[in-house]
């Protein structure tokens, strides 16, 4: 791999302590899903559940937003979990402990509004379980009864099961193929709980947009607050570019400063999904080019 | 046109020395700088036009009061090092100002030569001196002994860099906090490479660092630390967070794919170098591009879109050309490059296809009515004149609104109805003790040089505040 600018400075000056964004641990926790623990003291110190970071691998890289999956203030570390999708996430997957990221900025976005509400249902799908995890911890320590429902296509793709077990009062699992837990969708379990008559104050749903849309639809008829966390395309993450705009309740909002959490009943999910597809053609092309280069041994 | 040498000094020559530039046909296909700068001969010829007025009006027109006749005299003496030193005594960013300042409304507007013929090309001469120095290698500047006082500057745009330079020269320890990964603010993300090469911005930042200023990128005040926490750590804080969030028109179709704010489009192209295939940055390369707005940002966006390979780029502006806030030179350059100006025209809605992609903009013709609060005649739609402009990329460049992040967790920082920080015009002092503010965060979107002027004034006020403290 070509050394990044930061790595070069470290390499030639020996002043690696100046460079905060070192990868401390990296693990493939499910096929093509990776967990990365990064040393980023300032970010870790200020991070709260519901926030995200933006990272850049090297000078020529994209700025990629990822939700914070965990953080330890004392150790100065931030955990992110990502699935190999585009070129950048595939490139990230090739890095290992000891490598550096050129940029790692955050915490971004408005923190989740976590306080004692009573019973809260947290629903996470796919890699959406990652941002649900710090919320589970935070809702629990705020004194809530936390019912978590996590799901994936199959049992191999299920992540953070043990962690979620510990962080929740109750944990339910659903897989599309029935290889673990409920055979079906996370939203089926959510509906069952809401139907049971238990008083639920809030439902938080995080996952692929289509899952959040369906989940919001299922929960809508019930007397419960429904929140979703959106992962829009963005550049700076501080409100400057407006690329992350989304229509909420008929008004244009910026995900990075007004969100990322919004009232699910008001989100225009169709527009959200369309906007996320904006660069799909270019992304596919970039992946193909990158993989061809990898085969040639350029990376 | 070459000037005749050997005329008596002090005698004004009629013609201003033209600046060599890339021909329009060539430059519309590349991102290299449009204007190429004066040669030594050009600079000497132009400098000899200066009348060295005893009471120089040009200096009054400069927001940072550069000793204009002084540095021009030094150019005449071929003492280029002395000339740049003279400029840098009051202006820390001459290579940038020489390129992007609206001289025609500032120093050059006051030049007495301008009354009968053309004013001295002050901006071009400033640029010549800065470029001369850069080629020779920038000298390490002198700074005063450390005062032990610490100042935080929030934002690394022109106001922040200017204030940081002045405060560092006075011996204060300055730390700049920048939210993006690169310093420079609008100089890095907003102004295109063809108008202000990023290498120049990098070197100007490097000069500021040589003065002992520490620049912390990827550091967001309001998120990592609140303003209140910053006040605990520093003796004074200067808030220069920029113009903020992009405005949209609130019309139908504005969230379609292919509709960008100028901020996003320019950031992708400039800071993230989307024009360079070696970079991973995505941006739509439109074939038919419509830019809405009439300021410098609109010109920059239009000319960038053209360079990305558009067949047709048009600017839609609701007033006439005379009312356009953009610099004359930018408007002329845009026209030369083939940008179409659709004046007295306003978008009504943006149209898209079933895949959510932009296909066109429905516009309406406007006419000018009575003058509004800004003194400009306000545009009124002419009923029944709707027409369609084909477009696959639409860029909205109609200004910005203040960013709310800085107000999060900061007690007692007053903002006005529009959301900008309330600050004293002369000193930049805010309602919060030890906190000063300037640049676009106070005035709303303005020019690089006015931000620098605010930076200068605030640096002076901060220095006085620190001495009293």
XYZ file of C-alpha atoms in Angstrom:
768
model
C 0.000 0.000 0.000
C 1.137 3.530 -0.717
C 2.035 5.394 2.472
C -0.366 8.193 3.297
C 0.951 11.677 3.978
C 0.446 11.161 7.704
C 2.263 7.841 7.661
C 5.156 9.455 5.847
C 5.490 12.124 8.514
C 5.394 9.413 11.179
C 7.851 7.299 9.293
C 10.405 10.014 8.669
C 10.040 12.054 11.853
C 9.331 9.334 14.381
C 6.773 11.699 15.919
C 3.878 9.311 15.679
C 2.308 10.518 18.909
C 1.334 13.703 17.070
C -0.885 11.711 14.783
C -3.998 10.785 16.653
C -5.835 8.640 14.163
C -4.131 5.286 14.620
C -6.047 2.078 14.076
C -5.649 0.092 17.298
C -7.761 -2.933 16.452
C -9.493 -4.300 13.413
C -11.621 -7.380 13.136
C -13.994 -8.878 10.579
C -17.018 -9.522 12.787
C -19.217 -10.906 9.998
C -18.549 -11.596 6.329
C -17.479 -8.219 4.841
C -18.431 -6.403 8.050
C -15.539 -4.915 10.005
C -15.056 -3.352 13.399
C -12.302 -0.811 13.745
C -11.110 0.817 16.958
C -9.391 4.132 16.299
C -7.365 6.332 18.598
C -8.992 9.772 18.423
C -8.822 11.360 21.867
C -10.696 14.574 21.220
C -13.538 12.776 19.473
C -13.797 10.083 22.162
C -13.890 12.635 24.954
C -16.836 14.507 23.454
C -18.753 11.644 21.808
C -22.344 10.835 22.734
C -24.733 8.133 21.552
C -26.386 8.991 18.240
C -23.465 10.944 16.817
C -21.234 10.135 13.861
C -17.756 10.803 12.521
C -16.310 11.503 9.077
C -13.095 9.798 8.051
C -10.753 10.007 5.105
C -8.219 7.299 4.383
C -5.722 9.401 2.474
C -5.263 12.662 0.583
C -7.196 11.401 -2.434
C -9.951 9.747 -0.478
C -13.600 10.567 0.040
C -14.942 11.949 3.287
C -17.097 9.097 4.565
C -19.616 9.484 7.387
C -19.926 6.534 9.802
C -22.018 6.314 12.938
C -20.119 5.916 16.196
C -20.602 2.302 17.323
C -18.810 2.711 20.666
C -16.344 4.988 22.442
C -14.177 4.910 25.546
C -13.398 8.330 26.927
C -10.524 7.205 29.190
C -8.759 5.231 26.492
C -9.460 7.891 23.886
C -10.858 5.401 21.396
C -13.784 5.411 18.985
C -15.240 2.287 17.383
C -16.800 2.219 13.935
C -18.421 -0.698 12.165
C -18.786 -0.751 8.414
C -19.769 -3.062 5.627
C -17.713 -3.339 2.451
C -19.818 -1.579 -0.158
C -18.055 1.117 -2.130
C -14.411 1.681 -2.932
C -13.619 3.465 0.334
C -15.092 0.781 2.588
C -13.271 -1.872 0.571
C -10.056 0.102 0.993
C -10.752 0.483 4.708
C -11.173 -3.278 4.942
C -7.599 -3.685 3.745
C -6.143 -1.593 6.580
C -5.081 -3.222 9.793
C -4.047 -2.395 13.333
C -1.069 -0.030 13.316
C -2.157 1.781 10.141
C -3.252 5.406 10.232
C -6.211 7.294 8.858
C -5.471 10.693 7.358
C -8.553 12.317 8.882
C -11.072 11.419 11.546
C -13.397 14.224 12.566
C -16.269 14.309 15.005
C -18.355 13.915 16.970
C -20.874 15.209 14.431
C -24.633 15.496 14.529
C -26.981 16.234 17.380
C -26.659 13.596 20.132
C -29.653 11.309 20.658
C -32.113 12.757 23.165
C -31.670 10.119 25.845
C -33.477 10.443 29.178
C -35.687 8.339 31.394
C -38.839 7.558 29.450
C -39.887 4.129 30.752
C -39.787 1.360 28.186
C -37.889 1.898 24.950
C -37.743 -0.472 21.990
C -34.526 -0.346 19.970
C -34.597 -1.956 16.546
C -31.390 -2.532 14.564
C -31.040 -4.153 11.167
C -27.804 -5.277 9.481
C -24.942 -2.877 10.266
C -27.618 -0.618 11.767
C -27.106 -2.657 14.925
C -23.807 -0.788 15.362
C -25.333 2.651 16.069
C -28.075 0.994 18.140
C -25.516 -0.416 20.587
C -24.337 2.878 22.219
C -27.988 3.905 22.421
C -28.861 0.688 24.252
C -26.124 1.408 26.781
C -27.186 5.035 27.181
C -30.930 4.308 27.501
C -30.201 1.585 30.058
C -27.974 3.785 32.173
C -30.604 6.542 32.022
C -32.886 4.082 33.827
C -35.046 2.822 30.973
C -36.263 -0.687 30.330
C -34.618 -1.408 26.989
C -36.117 -4.012 24.682
C -33.745 -4.568 21.783
C -34.534 -6.322 18.537
C -31.668 -7.013 16.181
C -31.723 -8.721 12.835
C -29.806 -9.641 9.723
C -30.256 -11.663 6.541
C -28.793 -14.739 8.239
C -27.049 -15.719 11.487
C -23.547 -15.163 10.061
C -24.348 -11.522 9.335
C -25.707 -10.884 12.802
C -23.417 -8.533 14.758
C -22.942 -7.447 18.387
C -25.242 -10.117 19.804
C -23.332 -10.513 23.097
C -22.867 -6.774 23.532
C -26.538 -6.083 22.891
C -27.520 -8.861 25.296
C -25.554 -7.140 28.056
C -26.777 -3.643 27.216
C -30.492 -4.498 27.064
C -33.171 -5.694 29.462
C -34.488 -8.018 26.774
C -33.022 -9.026 23.433
C -34.830 -10.503 20.449
C -33.259 -11.758 17.260
C -34.700 -12.097 13.776
C -33.136 -13.437 10.596
C -34.625 -13.340 7.112
C -33.814 -17.012 6.519
C -34.671 -18.231 10.012
C -31.126 -19.450 10.744
C -31.368 -17.791 14.148
C -34.214 -16.448 16.261
C -37.445 -15.389 14.633
C -37.825 -16.381 10.974
C -38.769 -13.039 9.489
C -38.277 -9.345 10.097
C -37.323 -7.367 13.185
C -40.471 -5.355 12.646
C -42.620 -8.485 13.203
C -41.263 -8.730 16.741
C -41.663 -5.005 17.271
C -45.324 -5.236 16.251
C -45.919 -8.145 18.619
C -44.547 -6.168 21.557
C -46.575 -3.091 20.641
C -49.676 -5.312 20.312
C -49.034 -6.917 23.711
C -50.292 -3.756 25.342
C -47.056 -3.001 27.146
C -46.664 0.743 27.525
C -43.798 1.754 25.244
C -42.617 5.366 25.231
C -40.337 5.342 22.242
C -39.163 3.169 19.355
C -35.786 3.822 17.728
C -35.233 2.115 14.378
C -31.836 2.136 12.654
C -30.911 0.152 9.580
C -31.206 0.239 5.794
C -33.637 2.982 4.677
C -36.183 0.463 3.397
C -36.218 -1.255 6.801
C -36.688 2.081 8.570
C -39.500 2.969 6.183
C -41.282 -0.345 6.778
C -40.652 -0.141 10.523
C -42.026 3.387 10.693
C -45.104 2.222 8.806
C -45.696 -0.693 11.191
C -45.270 1.407 14.347
C -47.189 4.453 13.120
C -50.678 3.415 14.228
C -49.506 2.964 17.820
C -49.337 5.698 20.416
C -45.544 5.760 20.534
C -42.760 8.112 19.522
C -40.774 6.697 16.560
C -37.259 7.855 15.769
C -34.955 6.892 12.922
C -31.303 7.797 12.367
C -30.444 8.761 8.803
C -27.124 8.265 7.033
C -27.252 10.696 4.126
C -24.559 11.524 1.605
C -22.617 14.510 2.922
C -19.291 16.320 2.594
C -18.382 18.456 5.602
C -20.860 17.257 8.223
C -21.190 20.705 9.811
C -24.020 22.155 7.744
C -21.883 23.899 5.173
C -22.634 21.824 2.063
C -26.322 20.984 2.379
C -25.789 17.721 0.505
C -27.461 15.740 3.289
C -30.798 17.489 2.968
C -33.901 15.467 3.579
C -37.563 16.407 3.698
C -39.065 16.035 7.171
C -42.643 17.110 7.706
C -42.611 18.970 4.400
C -39.548 21.008 5.354
C -35.981 20.625 4.107
C -33.656 19.622 6.958
C -29.923 18.973 7.039
C -29.149 15.523 8.457
C -25.788 16.638 9.846
C -26.970 19.539 12.014
C -30.738 19.017 12.388
C -30.313 15.234 12.753
C -29.270 12.517 12.261
C -32.340 11.475 14.317
C -35.768 12.480 13.079
C -39.408 11.715 13.769
C -39.945 8.681 11.536
C -43.578 9.572 10.815
C -42.458 12.772 9.080
C -39.468 11.545 7.038
C -39.824 11.359 3.251
C -38.148 7.947 2.897
C -38.668 7.717 -0.858
C -36.700 10.918 -1.354
C -34.064 9.702 1.098
C -33.597 6.450 -0.825
C -33.446 8.284 -4.134
C -30.826 10.689 -2.841
C -28.724 7.833 -1.457
C -28.710 6.347 -4.951
C -27.344 9.552 -6.496
C -23.867 8.236 -7.244
C -24.715 4.543 -7.632
C -23.376 4.338 -11.183
C -20.139 6.135 -10.276
C -19.755 3.979 -7.159
C -20.050 0.740 -9.129
C -17.518 2.028 -11.613
C -15.095 3.036 -8.840
C -15.365 -0.404 -7.218
C -14.750 -2.171 -10.533
C -11.721 -0.005 -11.245
C -10.377 -0.497 -7.735
C -10.812 -4.258 -7.822
C -9.125 -4.474 -11.217
C -6.186 -2.520 -9.801
C -6.089 -4.806 -6.768
C -5.900 -7.840 -9.042
C -2.982 -6.224 -10.839
C -1.274 -5.836 -7.477
C -1.396 -2.058 -7.437
C -2.855 -2.008 -3.923
C 0.556 46.512 -24.957
C 4.106 47.352 -24.006
C 4.764 50.654 -22.291
C 7.386 53.064 -23.625
C 10.320 53.044 -21.218
C 12.309 56.041 -20.035
C 9.567 58.571 -19.618
C 9.871 61.047 -16.802
C 8.900 59.490 -13.462
C 5.691 60.826 -12.071
C 4.145 61.393 -15.453
C 1.055 59.271 -15.869
C 0.950 56.967 -18.832
C -2.372 56.470 -20.478
C -2.633 52.752 -20.907
C -2.755 50.281 -18.070
C -0.402 47.329 -18.577
C -2.517 44.309 -19.493
C -2.174 41.069 -17.587
C -1.296 38.025 -19.675
C -3.933 35.330 -19.400
C -4.866 31.956 -20.837
C -7.036 32.376 -23.966
C -10.707 31.710 -23.188
C -10.916 28.798 -25.636
C -8.080 27.020 -23.881
C -8.809 27.818 -20.253
C -12.441 26.703 -20.388
C -11.080 23.171 -20.652
C -8.655 23.239 -17.729
C -8.465 24.205 -14.062
C -5.154 26.080 -14.364
C -5.008 29.697 -13.319
C -6.723 32.046 -15.778
C -4.464 35.061 -15.290
C -0.757 34.474 -15.535
C 0.681 37.423 -13.614
C 2.963 40.301 -14.567
C 6.523 39.793 -15.734
C 9.173 42.035 -14.162
C 8.921 44.346 -17.190
C 5.137 44.513 -16.928
C 5.400 45.348 -13.228
C 7.957 48.095 -13.764
C 5.897 49.623 -16.555
C 2.724 49.569 -14.491
C 4.405 50.800 -11.297
C 5.796 53.791 -13.174
C 2.216 54.965 -13.788
C 1.701 55.662 -10.070
C 1.701 59.401 -9.283
C 2.817 58.786 -5.678
C 0.125 61.123 -4.372
C 0.955 62.943 -1.127
C -2.509 62.190 0.188
C -3.082 58.733 -1.294
C -6.782 57.971 -1.611
C -6.075 54.374 -2.603
C -4.897 53.523 0.938
C -8.224 54.736 2.317
C -9.990 52.352 -0.036
C -8.074 49.365 1.299
C -9.729 47.578 4.234
C -6.295 46.649 5.623
C -4.605 49.994 4.687
C -1.677 48.669 2.698
C 0.911 51.435 2.031
C 0.167 51.329 -1.665
C 2.296 54.247 -2.994
C 5.104 53.023 -0.725
C 5.293 49.540 -2.133
C 4.810 50.736 -5.695
C 7.728 53.165 -5.253
C 9.886 50.224 -4.102
C 8.882 48.296 -7.245
C 10.041 51.278 -9.337
C 13.372 51.016 -7.533
C 13.393 47.292 -8.392
C 13.499 46.568 -4.663
C 10.923 43.798 -4.844
C 11.854 42.345 -1.477
C 11.338 45.714 0.138
C 8.020 46.031 -1.671
C 6.643 42.740 -0.366
C 7.870 43.554 3.128
C 5.987 46.828 2.960
C 2.796 45.016 1.897
C 3.178 42.329 4.532
C 3.495 44.929 7.260
C -0.299 45.211 7.084
C -1.431 42.342 4.860
C -0.509 38.768 5.726
C -2.044 37.258 2.577
C -0.897 39.347 -0.425
C -0.753 36.498 -2.962
C -4.414 35.849 -2.207
C -5.547 39.489 -2.091
C -3.711 40.236 -5.306
C -5.885 37.615 -6.951
C -9.326 37.771 -5.404
C -9.816 41.272 -3.966
C -12.405 43.453 -5.725
C -9.815 46.194 -6.296
C -12.064 47.955 -8.771
C -14.408 48.929 -5.942
C -11.692 49.493 -3.326
C -8.143 50.832 -3.768
C -8.294 51.166 -7.548
C -11.669 52.911 -7.370
C -9.996 55.758 -5.460
C -6.911 56.079 -7.701
C -6.801 59.604 -9.156
C -5.650 58.258 -12.513
C -9.004 56.550 -12.764
C -10.723 59.910 -13.139
C -9.256 60.567 -16.578
C -8.092 57.137 -17.701
C -7.544 53.790 -15.999
C -6.360 53.452 -12.402
C -3.012 51.882 -11.515
C -3.366 48.080 -11.477
C -2.667 47.865 -7.745
C -3.950 44.324 -7.358
C -1.758 42.998 -10.155
C 1.288 44.713 -8.656
C 0.524 43.268 -5.244
C 0.270 39.831 -6.783
C 3.552 40.349 -8.641
C 5.383 41.130 -5.373
C 3.878 38.157 -3.565
C 4.682 35.787 -6.420
C 8.226 37.183 -6.647
C 8.749 36.447 -2.970
C 7.265 32.974 -3.206
C 9.633 32.020 -5.996
C 12.587 33.294 -3.985
C 11.475 31.531 -0.826
C 9.559 33.253 1.947
C 11.688 34.748 4.703
C 10.947 33.766 8.289
C 9.117 36.776 9.673
C 10.062 38.559 12.874
C 7.831 38.185 15.886
C 7.820 39.980 19.228
C 8.847 38.170 22.409
C 6.184 35.863 23.873
C 3.571 37.573 26.023
C 2.373 34.352 27.608
C -1.195 35.052 26.436
C -3.153 32.443 24.523
C -5.692 33.190 21.801
C -8.032 30.706 20.108
C -9.159 31.467 16.570
C -12.188 29.450 15.446
C -11.996 29.100 11.677
C -9.039 29.282 9.308
C -10.500 31.434 6.555
C -9.185 34.869 5.563
C -10.385 36.615 8.754
C -8.903 33.928 11.003
C -5.567 33.740 9.194
C -5.186 37.531 9.188
C -5.963 37.906 12.888
C -3.753 34.945 13.764
C -0.818 36.474 11.876
C -1.186 39.877 13.540
C -1.595 38.405 17.025
C 1.346 36.034 16.582
C 3.560 38.922 15.454
C 2.643 40.681 18.701
C 3.938 37.697 20.657
C 0.661 35.983 21.554
C 0.331 32.203 21.296
C -2.363 31.527 18.705
C -4.183 28.265 17.990
C -6.512 28.037 14.999
C -9.306 25.453 15.099
C -10.539 24.298 11.676
C -13.462 21.935 11.158
C -12.372 20.677 7.729
C -9.247 18.648 7.058
C -7.464 21.537 5.377
C -6.901 25.131 6.483
C -8.010 28.135 4.446
C -11.791 28.164 4.804
C -13.429 29.574 1.688
C -9.966 30.024 0.124
C -9.644 26.224 0.121
C -13.160 24.932 -0.403
C -14.865 27.799 -2.200
C -12.670 29.755 -4.584
C -11.682 27.587 -7.562
C -8.175 26.558 -8.483
C -8.321 28.580 -11.715
C -8.803 31.765 -9.722
C -6.701 30.959 -6.678
C -4.332 27.976 -6.927
C -4.496 25.882 -3.748
C -0.716 25.722 -3.644
C -0.755 29.461 -2.923
C -3.234 29.003 -0.095
C -1.052 26.241 1.304
C 2.009 28.476 1.247
C 0.186 31.397 2.852
C -0.945 29.068 5.653
C 2.616 27.834 5.964
C 3.747 31.466 6.398
C 1.235 31.899 9.239
C 2.582 28.720 10.833
C 6.104 30.113 10.574
C 4.920 32.924 12.809
C 4.309 30.295 15.478
C 0.574 29.803 14.921
C -0.689 26.256 15.498
C -3.398 25.055 13.117
C -5.607 22.220 14.366
C -7.641 20.713 11.502
C -10.585 18.328 12.073
C -11.501 20.231 15.218
C -15.073 21.426 15.589
C -15.835 24.006 18.232
C -19.392 23.452 19.350
C -18.898 19.669 19.123
C -15.474 18.696 20.525
C -15.391 21.668 22.832
C -18.012 24.300 23.500
C -17.197 27.971 23.259
C -17.448 28.181 27.063
C -14.815 25.467 27.469
C -12.604 27.271 24.986
C -12.961 30.467 27.015
C -11.628 28.582 30.043
C -8.550 27.417 28.145
C -7.676 30.653 26.338
C -7.306 34.308 27.283
C -9.332 35.414 24.275
C -11.332 33.790 21.477
C -11.900 35.045 17.938
C -14.933 33.531 16.213
C -14.633 33.484 12.440
C -16.777 30.540 11.489
C -17.797 31.755 8.046
C -21.043 32.311 6.207
C -22.692 29.065 7.261
C -25.467 26.985 5.769
C -26.458 27.331 2.113
C -29.833 28.859 1.317
C -32.277 27.162 -0.991
C -35.228 28.759 -2.722
C -37.928 26.526 -1.302
C -39.272 25.666 -4.746
C -40.532 22.333 -6.042
C -37.852 19.832 -7.063
C -34.982 21.335 -5.108
C -34.036 18.024 -3.514
C -33.835 16.153 -6.829
C -30.564 14.420 -7.631
C -28.317 16.787 -9.514
C -29.368 19.871 -7.552
C -26.421 21.177 -5.527
C -25.809 24.096 -3.266
C -22.869 26.095 -4.612
C -21.095 25.250 -1.341
C -21.377 21.528 -1.959
C -20.524 21.700 -5.650
C -17.502 23.932 -5.097
C -16.282 21.952 -2.080
C -16.390 18.741 -4.068
C -14.549 20.372 -6.965
C -12.025 22.549 -5.072
C -11.253 21.032 -1.699
C -11.963 17.460 -2.756
C -10.589 17.886 -6.311
C -13.410 16.091 -8.111
C -11.967 17.326 -11.438
C -8.899 15.142 -10.917
C -9.563 11.472 -11.779
C -6.895 10.467 -9.251
C -9.262 11.578 -6.470
C -12.203 9.492 -5.253
C -14.565 12.465 -4.995
C -17.866 12.093 -6.819
C -19.610 14.979 -8.521
C -22.076 15.055 -11.364
C -20.486 16.257 -14.570
C -23.501 17.945 -16.113
C -23.941 18.485 -19.836
C -26.525 21.224 -19.360
C -25.902 23.181 -16.196
C -28.004 25.951 -14.687
C -26.542 28.119 -11.929
C -28.922 30.301 -9.943
C -27.496 33.543 -8.519
C -25.443 36.571 -9.528
C -22.520 36.740 -7.119
C -18.892 35.640 -7.342
C -19.917 32.233 -6.026
C -22.342 31.802 -8.926
C -19.589 32.761 -11.409
C -17.187 30.296 -9.756
C -19.747 27.496 -9.875
C -20.648 28.174 -13.516
C -17.046 28.328 -14.675
C -16.183 25.174 -12.704
C -19.110 23.281 -14.255
C -17.890 24.365 -17.700
C -14.417 23.039 -16.962
C -15.888 19.685 -15.870
C -17.021 19.304 -19.472
C -20.484 20.859 -19.769
C -21.817 21.662 -23.232
C -23.843 24.568 -21.970
C -23.772 26.489 -18.713
C -26.185 29.297 -17.995
C -26.532 31.696 -15.115
C -30.066 32.516 -14.090
C -30.301 35.819 -12.226
C -33.450 37.654 -11.245
C -32.065 41.173 -11.711
C -30.022 42.765 -14.506
C -26.307 42.657 -15.150
C -25.727 46.029 -13.474
C -27.224 44.674 -10.267
C -25.044 41.563 -10.218
C -22.939 41.508 -7.049
C -20.097 39.617 -8.775
C -16.828 41.343 -9.645
C -16.729 42.866 -13.138
C -13.666 40.834 -14.025
C -15.392 37.572 -13.071
C -18.461 38.438 -15.152
C -16.242 39.328 -18.130
C -14.195 36.150 -17.762
C -17.354 34.059 -17.538
C -18.751 35.673 -20.692
C -15.500 35.153 -22.590
C -15.616 31.494 -21.680
C -19.099 31.154 -23.118
C -21.316 31.145 -20.031
C -24.850 32.166 -21.019
C -26.435 34.917 -18.926
C -30.176 34.601 -18.471
C -30.864 37.909 -16.765
C -34.154 39.141 -15.302
C -35.071 35.495 -14.993
C -36.036 33.453 -11.943
C -36.561 29.709 -11.440
C -40.100 28.673 -10.587
C -39.609 24.932 -10.152
C -37.114 22.207 -10.956
C -38.267 19.252 -13.005
C -37.118 15.653 -12.731
C -37.632 12.213 -14.240
C -38.951 9.013 -12.680
C -35.462 8.202 -11.393
C -35.407 11.423 -9.395
C -32.823 13.060 -11.668
C -33.015 16.702 -12.719
C -34.183 17.289 -16.290
C -34.810 21.003 -16.393
C -35.703 24.260 -14.732
C -38.897 26.146 -15.348
C -38.129 29.865 -15.296
C -40.114 33.064 -15.476
C -39.090 36.460 -16.839
C -38.783 39.286 -14.344
C -38.931 43.062 -14.527
C -37.515 45.591 -12.091
C -39.985 47.384 -9.858
C -39.539 49.801 -6.979
C -36.247 49.864 -5.010
C -36.264 47.556 -1.961
C -34.545 47.963 1.436
C -31.124 47.243 -0.103
C -31.681 50.170 -2.467
C -31.765 47.866 -5.479
C -34.870 47.737 -7.613
C -36.757 44.610 -6.667
C -37.575 42.099 -9.368
C -41.206 41.225 -10.094
C -42.326 38.203 -12.167
C -43.962 38.897 -15.513
C -47.032 36.689 -15.715
C -47.302 34.226 -18.552
C -43.615 34.318 -19.496
C -42.675 30.875 -18.136
C -40.179 28.898 -20.185
C -38.118 25.733 -19.769
C -34.344 25.429 -19.618
C -32.940 21.932 -20.058
C -30.600 20.898 -17.206
C -29.039 17.795 -15.706
C -27.210 19.761 -12.997
C -28.603 22.771 -11.130
C -26.465 24.766 -8.719
C -28.059 27.104 -6.215
C -25.842 30.079 -5.318
C -28.193 32.450 -3.535
C -26.337 33.023 -0.275
C -26.104 31.454 3.137
C -27.539 31.535 6.653
C -25.493 31.401 9.875
C -24.368 28.065 11.274
C -26.012 27.264 14.616
C -23.261 24.922 15.875
C -21.136 27.637 17.464
C -24.012 28.755 19.711
C -24.370 25.265 21.196
C -23.144 25.325 24.774
C -22.113 28.955 24.832
C -23.672 31.169 27.442
C -24.281 34.822 26.699
C -23.240 35.022 23.050
C -25.751 37.311 21.437
C -27.040 36.654 17.938
C -29.265 38.885 15.866
C -32.537 38.041 14.197
C -30.786 36.608 11.172
C -28.704 34.365 13.422
C -25.325 36.013 12.873
C -23.087 36.843 15.815
C -23.585 40.375 17.131
C -20.190 42.095 17.229
C -18.889 45.650 17.434
C -18.012 46.869 13.954
C -14.736 48.466 15.031
C -13.416 45.919 17.523
C -15.291 42.697 16.855
C -16.174 42.515 20.567
C -19.235 40.372 21.276
C -21.614 40.320 24.221
C -19.410 37.649 25.817
C -16.287 38.842 27.615
C -13.067 37.874 25.850
C -14.920 36.650 22.774
C -14.550 38.565 19.531
C -16.101 37.766 16.159
C -15.670 38.809 12.553
C -15.894 37.883 8.904
C -18.964 36.334 7.343
C -20.090 34.941 10.723
C -20.924 38.556 11.638
C -21.715 40.225 8.319
C -23.173 37.326 6.333
C -21.469 36.355 3.086
C -19.071 39.097 1.958
C -15.600 39.344 0.424
C -12.220 37.914 1.364
C -10.752 41.352 1.952
C -13.594 42.592 4.157
C -13.106 39.479 6.282
C -9.391 40.271 6.436
C -10.184 43.833 7.442
C -12.354 42.507 10.282
C -9.521 40.169 11.271
C -7.110 43.080 11.457
C -9.389 45.264 13.540
C -10.193 42.409 15.898
C -6.513 41.510 16.320
C -5.833 45.071 17.429
C -8.764 44.992 19.854
C -7.798 41.552 21.187
C -4.232 42.744 21.780
C -5.555 45.747 23.730
C -7.905 43.469 25.686
C -5.045 41.107 26.573
C -2.848 43.975 27.739
C -5.562 45.178 30.084
C -6.389 41.728 31.346
